[in-house]
Short mmCIF file of C-alpha atoms and ligand atoms in Angstrom, two decimals:
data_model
loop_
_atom_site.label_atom_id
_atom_site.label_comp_id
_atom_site.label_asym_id
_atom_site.label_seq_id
_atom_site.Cartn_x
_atom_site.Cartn_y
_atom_site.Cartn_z
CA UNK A 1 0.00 0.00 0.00
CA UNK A 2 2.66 2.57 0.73
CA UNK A 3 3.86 1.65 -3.13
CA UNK A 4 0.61 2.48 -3.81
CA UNK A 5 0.75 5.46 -2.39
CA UNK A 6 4.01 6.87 -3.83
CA UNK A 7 2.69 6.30 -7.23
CA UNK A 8 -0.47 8.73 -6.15
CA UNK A 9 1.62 11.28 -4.70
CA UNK A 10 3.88 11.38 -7.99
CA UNK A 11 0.92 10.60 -10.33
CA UNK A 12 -0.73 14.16 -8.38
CA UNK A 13 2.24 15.77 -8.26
CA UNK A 14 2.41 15.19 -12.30
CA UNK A 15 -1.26 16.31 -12.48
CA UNK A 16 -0.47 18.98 -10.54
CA UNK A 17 2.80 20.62 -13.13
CA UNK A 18 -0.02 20.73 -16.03
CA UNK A 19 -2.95 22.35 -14.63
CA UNK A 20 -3.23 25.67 -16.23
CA UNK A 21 -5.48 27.54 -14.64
CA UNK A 22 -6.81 28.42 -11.27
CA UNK A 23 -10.40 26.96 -11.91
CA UNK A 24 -8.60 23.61 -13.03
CA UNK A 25 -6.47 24.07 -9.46
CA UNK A 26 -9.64 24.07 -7.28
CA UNK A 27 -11.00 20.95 -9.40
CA UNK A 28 -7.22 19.44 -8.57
CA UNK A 29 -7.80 20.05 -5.30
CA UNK A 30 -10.68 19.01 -4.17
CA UNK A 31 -9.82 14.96 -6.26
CA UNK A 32 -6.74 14.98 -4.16
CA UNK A 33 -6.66 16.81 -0.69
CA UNK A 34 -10.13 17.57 -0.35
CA UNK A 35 -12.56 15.51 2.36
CA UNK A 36 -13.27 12.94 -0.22
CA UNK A 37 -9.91 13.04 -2.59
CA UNK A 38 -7.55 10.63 -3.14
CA UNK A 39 -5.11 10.56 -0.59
CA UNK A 40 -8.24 11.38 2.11
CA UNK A 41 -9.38 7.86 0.95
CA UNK A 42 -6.12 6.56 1.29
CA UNK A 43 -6.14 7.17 4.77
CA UNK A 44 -9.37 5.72 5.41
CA UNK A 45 -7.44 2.21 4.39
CA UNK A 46 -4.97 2.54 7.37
CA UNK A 47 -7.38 0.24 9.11
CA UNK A 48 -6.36 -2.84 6.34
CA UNK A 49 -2.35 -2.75 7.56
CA UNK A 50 -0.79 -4.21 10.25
CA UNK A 51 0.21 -2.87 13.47
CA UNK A 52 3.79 -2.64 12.99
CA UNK A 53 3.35 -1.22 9.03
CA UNK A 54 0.33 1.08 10.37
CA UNK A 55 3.07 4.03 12.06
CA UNK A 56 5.14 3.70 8.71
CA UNK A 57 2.24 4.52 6.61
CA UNK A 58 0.54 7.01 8.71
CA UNK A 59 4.17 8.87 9.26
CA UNK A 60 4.17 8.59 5.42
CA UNK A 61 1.02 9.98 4.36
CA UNK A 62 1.29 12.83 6.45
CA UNK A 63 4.64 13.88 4.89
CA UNK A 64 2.99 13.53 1.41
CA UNK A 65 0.18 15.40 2.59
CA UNK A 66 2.14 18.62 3.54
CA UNK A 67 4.30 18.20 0.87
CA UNK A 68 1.33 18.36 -1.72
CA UNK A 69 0.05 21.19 0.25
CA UNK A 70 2.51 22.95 -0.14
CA UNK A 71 3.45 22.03 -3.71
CA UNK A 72 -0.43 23.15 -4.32
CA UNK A 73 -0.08 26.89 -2.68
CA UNK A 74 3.17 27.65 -4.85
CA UNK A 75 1.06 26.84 -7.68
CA UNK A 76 -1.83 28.51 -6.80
CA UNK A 77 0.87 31.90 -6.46
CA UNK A 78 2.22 30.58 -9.17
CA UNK A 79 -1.53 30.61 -11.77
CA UNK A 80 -2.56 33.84 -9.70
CA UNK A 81 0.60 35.65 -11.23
CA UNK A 82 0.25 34.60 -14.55
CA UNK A 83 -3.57 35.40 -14.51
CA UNK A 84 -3.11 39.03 -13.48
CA UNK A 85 -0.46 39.60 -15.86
CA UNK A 86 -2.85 37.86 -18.56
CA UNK A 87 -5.71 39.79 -17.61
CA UNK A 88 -3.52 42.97 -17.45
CA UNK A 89 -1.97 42.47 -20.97
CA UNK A 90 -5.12 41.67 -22.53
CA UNK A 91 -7.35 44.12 -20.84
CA UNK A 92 -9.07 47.22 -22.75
CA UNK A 93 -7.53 49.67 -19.98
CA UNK A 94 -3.62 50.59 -20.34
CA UNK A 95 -3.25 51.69 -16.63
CA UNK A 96 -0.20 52.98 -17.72
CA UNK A 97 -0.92 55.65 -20.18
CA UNK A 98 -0.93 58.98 -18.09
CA UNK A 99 -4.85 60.73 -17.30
CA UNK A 100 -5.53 63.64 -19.42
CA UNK A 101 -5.02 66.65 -17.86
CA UNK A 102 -8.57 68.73 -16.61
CA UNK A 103 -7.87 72.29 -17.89
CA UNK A 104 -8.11 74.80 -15.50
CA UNK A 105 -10.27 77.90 -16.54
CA UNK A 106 -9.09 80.95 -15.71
CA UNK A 107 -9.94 84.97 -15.55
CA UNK A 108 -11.25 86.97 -18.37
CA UNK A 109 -8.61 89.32 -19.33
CA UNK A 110 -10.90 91.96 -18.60
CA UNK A 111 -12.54 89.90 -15.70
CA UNK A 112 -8.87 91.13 -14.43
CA UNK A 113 -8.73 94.60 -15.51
CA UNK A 114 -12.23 94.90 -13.64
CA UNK A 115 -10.67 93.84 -10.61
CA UNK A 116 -7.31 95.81 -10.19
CA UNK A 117 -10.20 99.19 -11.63
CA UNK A 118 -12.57 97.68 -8.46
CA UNK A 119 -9.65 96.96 -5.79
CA UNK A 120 -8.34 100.97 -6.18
CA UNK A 121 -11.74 102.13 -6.09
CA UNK A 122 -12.92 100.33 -3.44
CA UNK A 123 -9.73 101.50 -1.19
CA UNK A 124 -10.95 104.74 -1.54
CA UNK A 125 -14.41 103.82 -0.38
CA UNK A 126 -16.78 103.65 -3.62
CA UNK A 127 -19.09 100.50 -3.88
CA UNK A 128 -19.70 98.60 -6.50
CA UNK A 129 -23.33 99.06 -8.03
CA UNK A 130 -25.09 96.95 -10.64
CA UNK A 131 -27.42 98.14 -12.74
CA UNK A 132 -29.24 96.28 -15.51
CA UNK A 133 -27.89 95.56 -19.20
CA UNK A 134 -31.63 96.10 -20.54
CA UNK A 135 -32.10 99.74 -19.59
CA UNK A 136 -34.83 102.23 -21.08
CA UNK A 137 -34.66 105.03 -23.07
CA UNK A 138 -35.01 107.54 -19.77
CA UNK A 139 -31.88 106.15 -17.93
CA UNK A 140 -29.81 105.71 -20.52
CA UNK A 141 -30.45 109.46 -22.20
CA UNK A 142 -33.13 111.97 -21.32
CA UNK A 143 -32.44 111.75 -17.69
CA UNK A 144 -29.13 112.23 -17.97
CA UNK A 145 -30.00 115.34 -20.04
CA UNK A 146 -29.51 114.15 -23.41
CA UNK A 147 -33.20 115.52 -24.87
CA UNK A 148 -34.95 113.23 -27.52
CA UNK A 149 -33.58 114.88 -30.41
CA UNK A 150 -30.13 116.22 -29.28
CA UNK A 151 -27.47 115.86 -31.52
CA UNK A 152 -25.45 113.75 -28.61
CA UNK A 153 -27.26 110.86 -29.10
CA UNK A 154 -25.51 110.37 -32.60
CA UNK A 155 -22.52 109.17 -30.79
CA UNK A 156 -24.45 106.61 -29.05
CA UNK A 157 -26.34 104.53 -31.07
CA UNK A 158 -28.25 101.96 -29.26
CA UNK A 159 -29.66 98.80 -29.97
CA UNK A 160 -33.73 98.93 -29.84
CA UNK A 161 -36.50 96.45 -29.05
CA UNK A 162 -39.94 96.15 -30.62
CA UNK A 163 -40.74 98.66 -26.86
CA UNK A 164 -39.57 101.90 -28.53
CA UNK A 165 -38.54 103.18 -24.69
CA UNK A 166 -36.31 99.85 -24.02
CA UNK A 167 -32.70 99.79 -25.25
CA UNK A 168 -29.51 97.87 -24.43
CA UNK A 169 -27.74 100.29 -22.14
CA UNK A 170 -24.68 102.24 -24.95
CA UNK A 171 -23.17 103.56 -21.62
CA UNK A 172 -22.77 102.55 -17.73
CA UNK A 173 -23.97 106.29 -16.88
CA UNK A 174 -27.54 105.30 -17.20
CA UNK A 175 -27.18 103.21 -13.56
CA UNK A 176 -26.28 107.16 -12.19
CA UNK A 177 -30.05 108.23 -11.57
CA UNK A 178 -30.56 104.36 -10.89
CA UNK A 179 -28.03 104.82 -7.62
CA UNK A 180 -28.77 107.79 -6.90
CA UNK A 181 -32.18 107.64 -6.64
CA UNK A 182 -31.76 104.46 -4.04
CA UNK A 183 -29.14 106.37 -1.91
CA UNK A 184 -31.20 109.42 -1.70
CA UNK A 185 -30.74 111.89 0.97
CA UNK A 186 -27.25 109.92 1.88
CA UNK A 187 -24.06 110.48 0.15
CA UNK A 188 -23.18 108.58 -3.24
CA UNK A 189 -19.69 106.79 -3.89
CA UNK A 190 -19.95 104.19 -5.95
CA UNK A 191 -18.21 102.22 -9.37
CA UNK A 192 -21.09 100.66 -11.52
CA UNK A 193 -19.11 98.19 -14.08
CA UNK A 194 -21.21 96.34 -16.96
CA UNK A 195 -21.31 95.46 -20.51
CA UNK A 196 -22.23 98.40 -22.87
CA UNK A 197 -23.92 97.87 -26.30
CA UNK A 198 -23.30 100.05 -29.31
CA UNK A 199 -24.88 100.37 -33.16
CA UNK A 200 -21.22 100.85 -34.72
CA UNK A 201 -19.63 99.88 -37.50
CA UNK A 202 -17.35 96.63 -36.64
CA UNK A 203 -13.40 97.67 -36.51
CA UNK A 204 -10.19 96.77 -34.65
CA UNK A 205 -11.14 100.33 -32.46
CA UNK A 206 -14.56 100.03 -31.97
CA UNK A 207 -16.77 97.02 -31.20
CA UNK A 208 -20.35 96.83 -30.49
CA UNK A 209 -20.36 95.44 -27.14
CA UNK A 210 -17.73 96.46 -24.41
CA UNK A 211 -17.31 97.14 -20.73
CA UNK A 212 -17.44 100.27 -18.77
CA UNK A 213 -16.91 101.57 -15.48
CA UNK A 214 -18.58 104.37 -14.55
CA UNK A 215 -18.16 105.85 -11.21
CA UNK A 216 -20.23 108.41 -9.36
CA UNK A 217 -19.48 110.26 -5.96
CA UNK A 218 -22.38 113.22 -4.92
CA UNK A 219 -22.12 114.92 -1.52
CA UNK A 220 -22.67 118.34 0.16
CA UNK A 221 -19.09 119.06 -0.45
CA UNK A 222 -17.85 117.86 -3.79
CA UNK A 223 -15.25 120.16 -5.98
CA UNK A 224 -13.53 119.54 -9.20
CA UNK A 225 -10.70 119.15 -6.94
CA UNK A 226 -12.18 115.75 -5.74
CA UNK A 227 -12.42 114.73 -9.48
CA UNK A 228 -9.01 115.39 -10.57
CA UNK A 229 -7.29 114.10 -7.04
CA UNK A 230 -9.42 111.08 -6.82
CA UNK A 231 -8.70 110.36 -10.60
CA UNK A 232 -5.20 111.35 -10.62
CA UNK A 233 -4.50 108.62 -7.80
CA UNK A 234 -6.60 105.82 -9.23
CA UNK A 235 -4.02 106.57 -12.97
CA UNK A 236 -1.03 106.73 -10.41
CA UNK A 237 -2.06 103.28 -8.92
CA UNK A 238 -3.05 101.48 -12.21
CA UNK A 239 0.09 102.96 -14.30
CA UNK A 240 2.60 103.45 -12.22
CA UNK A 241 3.58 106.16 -9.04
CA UNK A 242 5.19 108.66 -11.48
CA UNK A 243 2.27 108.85 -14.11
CA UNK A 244 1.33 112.11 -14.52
CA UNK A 245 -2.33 113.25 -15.89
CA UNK A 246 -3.87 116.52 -17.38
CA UNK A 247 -7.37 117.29 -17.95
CA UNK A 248 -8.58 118.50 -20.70
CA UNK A 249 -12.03 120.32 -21.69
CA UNK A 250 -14.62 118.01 -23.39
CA UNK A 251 -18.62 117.87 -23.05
CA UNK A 252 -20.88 115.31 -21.71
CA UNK A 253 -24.53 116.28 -21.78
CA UNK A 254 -24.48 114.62 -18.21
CA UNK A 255 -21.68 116.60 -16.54
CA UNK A 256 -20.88 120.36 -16.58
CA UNK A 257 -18.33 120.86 -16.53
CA UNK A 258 -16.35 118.12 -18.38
CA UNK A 259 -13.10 117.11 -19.06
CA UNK A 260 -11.31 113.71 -20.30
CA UNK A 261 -8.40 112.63 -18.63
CA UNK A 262 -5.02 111.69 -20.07
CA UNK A 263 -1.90 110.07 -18.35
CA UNK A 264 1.87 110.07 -19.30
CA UNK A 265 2.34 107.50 -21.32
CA UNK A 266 3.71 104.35 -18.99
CA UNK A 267 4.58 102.42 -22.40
CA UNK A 268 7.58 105.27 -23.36
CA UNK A 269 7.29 106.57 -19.66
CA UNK A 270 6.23 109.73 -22.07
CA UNK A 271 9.24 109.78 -23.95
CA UNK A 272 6.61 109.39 -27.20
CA UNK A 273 6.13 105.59 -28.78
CA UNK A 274 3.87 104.32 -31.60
CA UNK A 275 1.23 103.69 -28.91
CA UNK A 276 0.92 107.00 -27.83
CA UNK A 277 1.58 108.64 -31.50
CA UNK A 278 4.89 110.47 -29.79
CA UNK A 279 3.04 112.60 -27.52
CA UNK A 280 3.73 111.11 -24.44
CA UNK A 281 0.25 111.43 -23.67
CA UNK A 282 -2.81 108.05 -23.27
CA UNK A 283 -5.89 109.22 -23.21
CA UNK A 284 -7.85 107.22 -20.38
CA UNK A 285 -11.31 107.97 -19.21
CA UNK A 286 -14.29 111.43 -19.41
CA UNK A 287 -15.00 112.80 -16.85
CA UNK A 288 -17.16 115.74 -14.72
CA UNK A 289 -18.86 117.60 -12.47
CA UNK A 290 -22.56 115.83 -12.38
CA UNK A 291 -24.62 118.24 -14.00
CA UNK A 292 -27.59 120.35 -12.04
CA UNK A 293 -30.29 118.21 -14.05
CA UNK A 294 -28.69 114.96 -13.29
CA UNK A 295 -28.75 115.44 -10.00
CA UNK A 296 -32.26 116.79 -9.86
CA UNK A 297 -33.14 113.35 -11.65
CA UNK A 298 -31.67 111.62 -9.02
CA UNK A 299 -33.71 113.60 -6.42
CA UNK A 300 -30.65 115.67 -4.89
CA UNK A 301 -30.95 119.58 -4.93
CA UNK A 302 -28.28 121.09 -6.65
CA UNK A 303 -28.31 124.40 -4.58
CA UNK A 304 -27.32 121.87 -1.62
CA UNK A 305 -25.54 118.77 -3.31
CA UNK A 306 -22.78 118.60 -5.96
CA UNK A 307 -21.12 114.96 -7.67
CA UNK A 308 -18.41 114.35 -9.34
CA UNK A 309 -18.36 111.40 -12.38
CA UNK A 310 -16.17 109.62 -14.86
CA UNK A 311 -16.34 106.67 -17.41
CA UNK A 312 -13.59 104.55 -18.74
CA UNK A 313 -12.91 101.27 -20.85
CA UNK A 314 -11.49 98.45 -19.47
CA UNK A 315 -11.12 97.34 -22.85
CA UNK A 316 -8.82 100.39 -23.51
CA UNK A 317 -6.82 99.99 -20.52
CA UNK A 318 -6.22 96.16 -21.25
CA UNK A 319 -5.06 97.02 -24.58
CA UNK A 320 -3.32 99.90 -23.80
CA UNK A 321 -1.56 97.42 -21.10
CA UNK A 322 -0.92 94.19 -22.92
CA UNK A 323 -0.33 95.69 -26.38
CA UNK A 324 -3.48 94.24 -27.83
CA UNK A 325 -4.25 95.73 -31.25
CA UNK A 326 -7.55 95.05 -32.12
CA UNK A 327 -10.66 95.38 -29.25
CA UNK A 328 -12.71 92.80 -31.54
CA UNK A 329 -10.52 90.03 -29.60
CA UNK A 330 -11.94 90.69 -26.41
CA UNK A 331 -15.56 89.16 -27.00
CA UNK A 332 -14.89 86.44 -30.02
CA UNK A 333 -14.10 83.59 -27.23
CA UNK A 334 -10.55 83.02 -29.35
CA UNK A 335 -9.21 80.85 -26.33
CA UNK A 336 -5.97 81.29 -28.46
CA UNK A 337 -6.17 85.14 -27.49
CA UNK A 338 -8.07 84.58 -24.09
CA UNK A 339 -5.15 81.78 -22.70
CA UNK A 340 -2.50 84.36 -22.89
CA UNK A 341 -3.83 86.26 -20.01
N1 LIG B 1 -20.73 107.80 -20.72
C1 LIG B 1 -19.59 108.30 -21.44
C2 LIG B 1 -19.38 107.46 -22.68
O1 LIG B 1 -19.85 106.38 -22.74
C3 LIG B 1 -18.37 108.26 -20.57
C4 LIG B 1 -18.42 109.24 -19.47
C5 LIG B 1 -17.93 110.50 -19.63
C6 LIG B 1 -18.99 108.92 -18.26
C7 LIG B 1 -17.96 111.45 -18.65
C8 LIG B 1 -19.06 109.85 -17.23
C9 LIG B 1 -18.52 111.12 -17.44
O2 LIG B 1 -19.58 109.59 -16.06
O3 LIG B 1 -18.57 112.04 -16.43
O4 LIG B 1 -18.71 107.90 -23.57
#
C-alpha cells in the first residue's frame, strides 16, 4: 500500500505541473486533498495494515500530505501571477498611459482689468453698483440730459427692441439716476461696471459690445478738486507712481463741466512711442462735475448737493496694457487670445 501510495503522490504531483489555470487548481484540489480526494481515501485504508506497518504509513502519508500542500499553494501563487499579468496584458484599460489633464479655466482678461479698476476704487471707499444691461430710453439718455432729439445721441447709437422706450444700455452712466435715486438723501460713492452695447460699424477700435466703469461720488461738499485728485491717484495706482495726468475740456450732456483725462504715457514713460503717436500722452477715461439736471433726476438739490463722475474702458486699458491691437478680440471667445492672459 505505501507503493501504492508513492505512485499517487507522484501521479498528483504530475497532475499537478499541467494544470493551467486556477479553476482547473480548485477541481485538482478538491480529487486529491479535499474531504473525499484521493489521498483522504487513502487514509481511510490505514485500518487494512498491520500494526507494525500502520506508524510507517501514517508517518508517510502525512509527509505527502504537507508536501502536496505545499506544492499546491506555490502553484496557486504561481496561476494567480500569470492570470493578473494575462488579464492585465489583454485588458481594454492601459493603466499605464498617463490621465488627461482637466484644464483649469481661468480669468477673463478683462474679468482682471475689472478687478485691479474695483480693488483701487474700493480703497478709496466707492461700492460697487449693478445696474441692468436692458435699460430704457429715460436712464440711458433723457435723464441724464440728453433731450430726444439732441445731436449727442448720434454718438451713441443703441440697440432697440420692438418697446420703442427699451434699449440695451450704450453707456454705464444710465445706472447714475438708478443709484442715486436708491441712496437718496445719503451720500453717493460708488463704481457701476457692466457690458455696454453700441450700433457701430465693426473695426479693430470700436466694437459693439464692451465694458465700462462708470463711477459716481455726490455729496454736500464735492469740488472739481475731488475729481481730478481722486482720478489722478486711481491713474497713479493702475500705471505706475510717477504717471502724470492733465485734464482736458470736453462735453458730456451729463456733466458740466467736463473734461477727459489723459496720463503720461507708462509704455515710453512719455518719452513718445507708436502707442501714444509720440506725444507722451494716453488718453484714459471722461470725466465731470454731475450736472444740475442729473442730480435733480436723481432727487438731490443742486443748490445743496454737488457729484463728481467719470467713465472709462477696461477694454482700452487692457489694450493699452498688454499691447493688444484690435478690441474685436476681447468678446470672439478666441481661447488662443483669451489663454495668454
Ligand atoms: N458715458 C460716457 C461714454 O460712454 C463716458 C463718461 C464720460 C462717463 C464722462 C461719465 C462722465 O460719467 O462724467 O462715452
Amino acid at each position: 500500500m505505501l507503493d501504492q501510495l508513492e505512485s499517487l503522490y507522484e501521479a498528483s504531483l504530475a497532475k499537478l505541473g499541467d494544470v493551467s489555470s486556477t479553476a482547473v487548481l480548485d477541481t485538482w484540489y478538491r480529487d486529491t486533498l479535499g474531504r473525499k480526494g484521493s489521498i483522504y481515501l487513502m487514509t481511510r485504508q490505514v485500518g487494512q495494515l498491520s500494526a507494525e506497518e500502520r506508524p510507517i504509513f501514517g508517518k508517510r502519508i502525512n509527509v505527502v500530505k504537507n508536501e502536496l500542500e505545499a506544492a499546491y499553494s506555490a502553484r496557486q501563487a504561481e496561476l494567480k501571477a500569470t492570470e493578473l499579468a494575462d488579464k492585465i496584458a489583454s485588458s481594454a484599460i492601459d493603466v499605464t498611459l498617463p490621465g488627461r489633464p482637466l484644464t483649469t479655466g481661468g480669468l477673463h482678461v478683462i474679468t482682471q482689468t475689472l478687478r485691479d479698476i474695483y480693488r483701487i476704487f474700493g480703497d478709496m471707499g466707492f461700492q460697487i453698483y449693478r445696474s441692468p444691461d436692458v435699460e430704457t430710453d429715460a436712464y440711458n439718455f433723457e435723464l441724464l440730459n440728453f433731450p430726444p432729439h439732441h445731436p449727442a445721441r448720434e454718438m451713441q447709437d443703441s440697440f432697440y427692441t420692438e418697446n420703442p422706450d427699451v434699449i440695451l444700455r450704450t453707456h454705464t452712466s444710465a445706472g447714475q439716476i438708478r443709484a442715486m435715486r436708491e441712496y437718496y438723501p445719503e451720500p453717493v460713492r460708488v463704481i457701476l461696471p457692466g457690458m455696454c452695447y453700441r450700433n457701430e460699424q465693426i473695426t479693430t477700435r470700436s466694437s459693439i459690445q464692451f465694458t465700462q466703469v462708470e463711477g459716481l461720488a455726490v455729496g454736500t461738499a464735492i469740488t472739481f478738486a475731488d475729481l481730478k485728485g481722486t482720478l489722478t491717484e486711481f491713474a497713479r495706482r493702475l500705471f505706475g507712481a510717477n504717471r502724470q495726468t492733465r485734464f482736458r475740456a470736453s462735453y458730456f450732456p451729463f456733466t458740466e463741466p467736463s473734461a477727459e483725462m489723459d496720463v503720461t504715457c507708462f509704455l515710453c514713460d512719455a518719452k513718445g512711442c507708436q502707442v501714444c503717436k509720440y506725444t507722451g500722452w494716453l488718453e484714459i477715461l471722461g470725466s465731470g462735475m454731475v450736472h444740475p439736471n442729473v442730480l435733480r433726476n436723481g432727487g438731490y438739490d443742486p443748490e445743496i448737493y454737488t457729484g463728481l463722475a467719470f467713465g472709462m474702458g477696461p477694454e482700452r486699458v487692457a489694450m493699452l496694457r498688454y499691447g493688444i491691437d484690435d478690441i474685436r478680440q476681447f468678446w470672439n471667445n478666441d481661447l488662443r487670445f483669451l489663454k495668454q492672459f
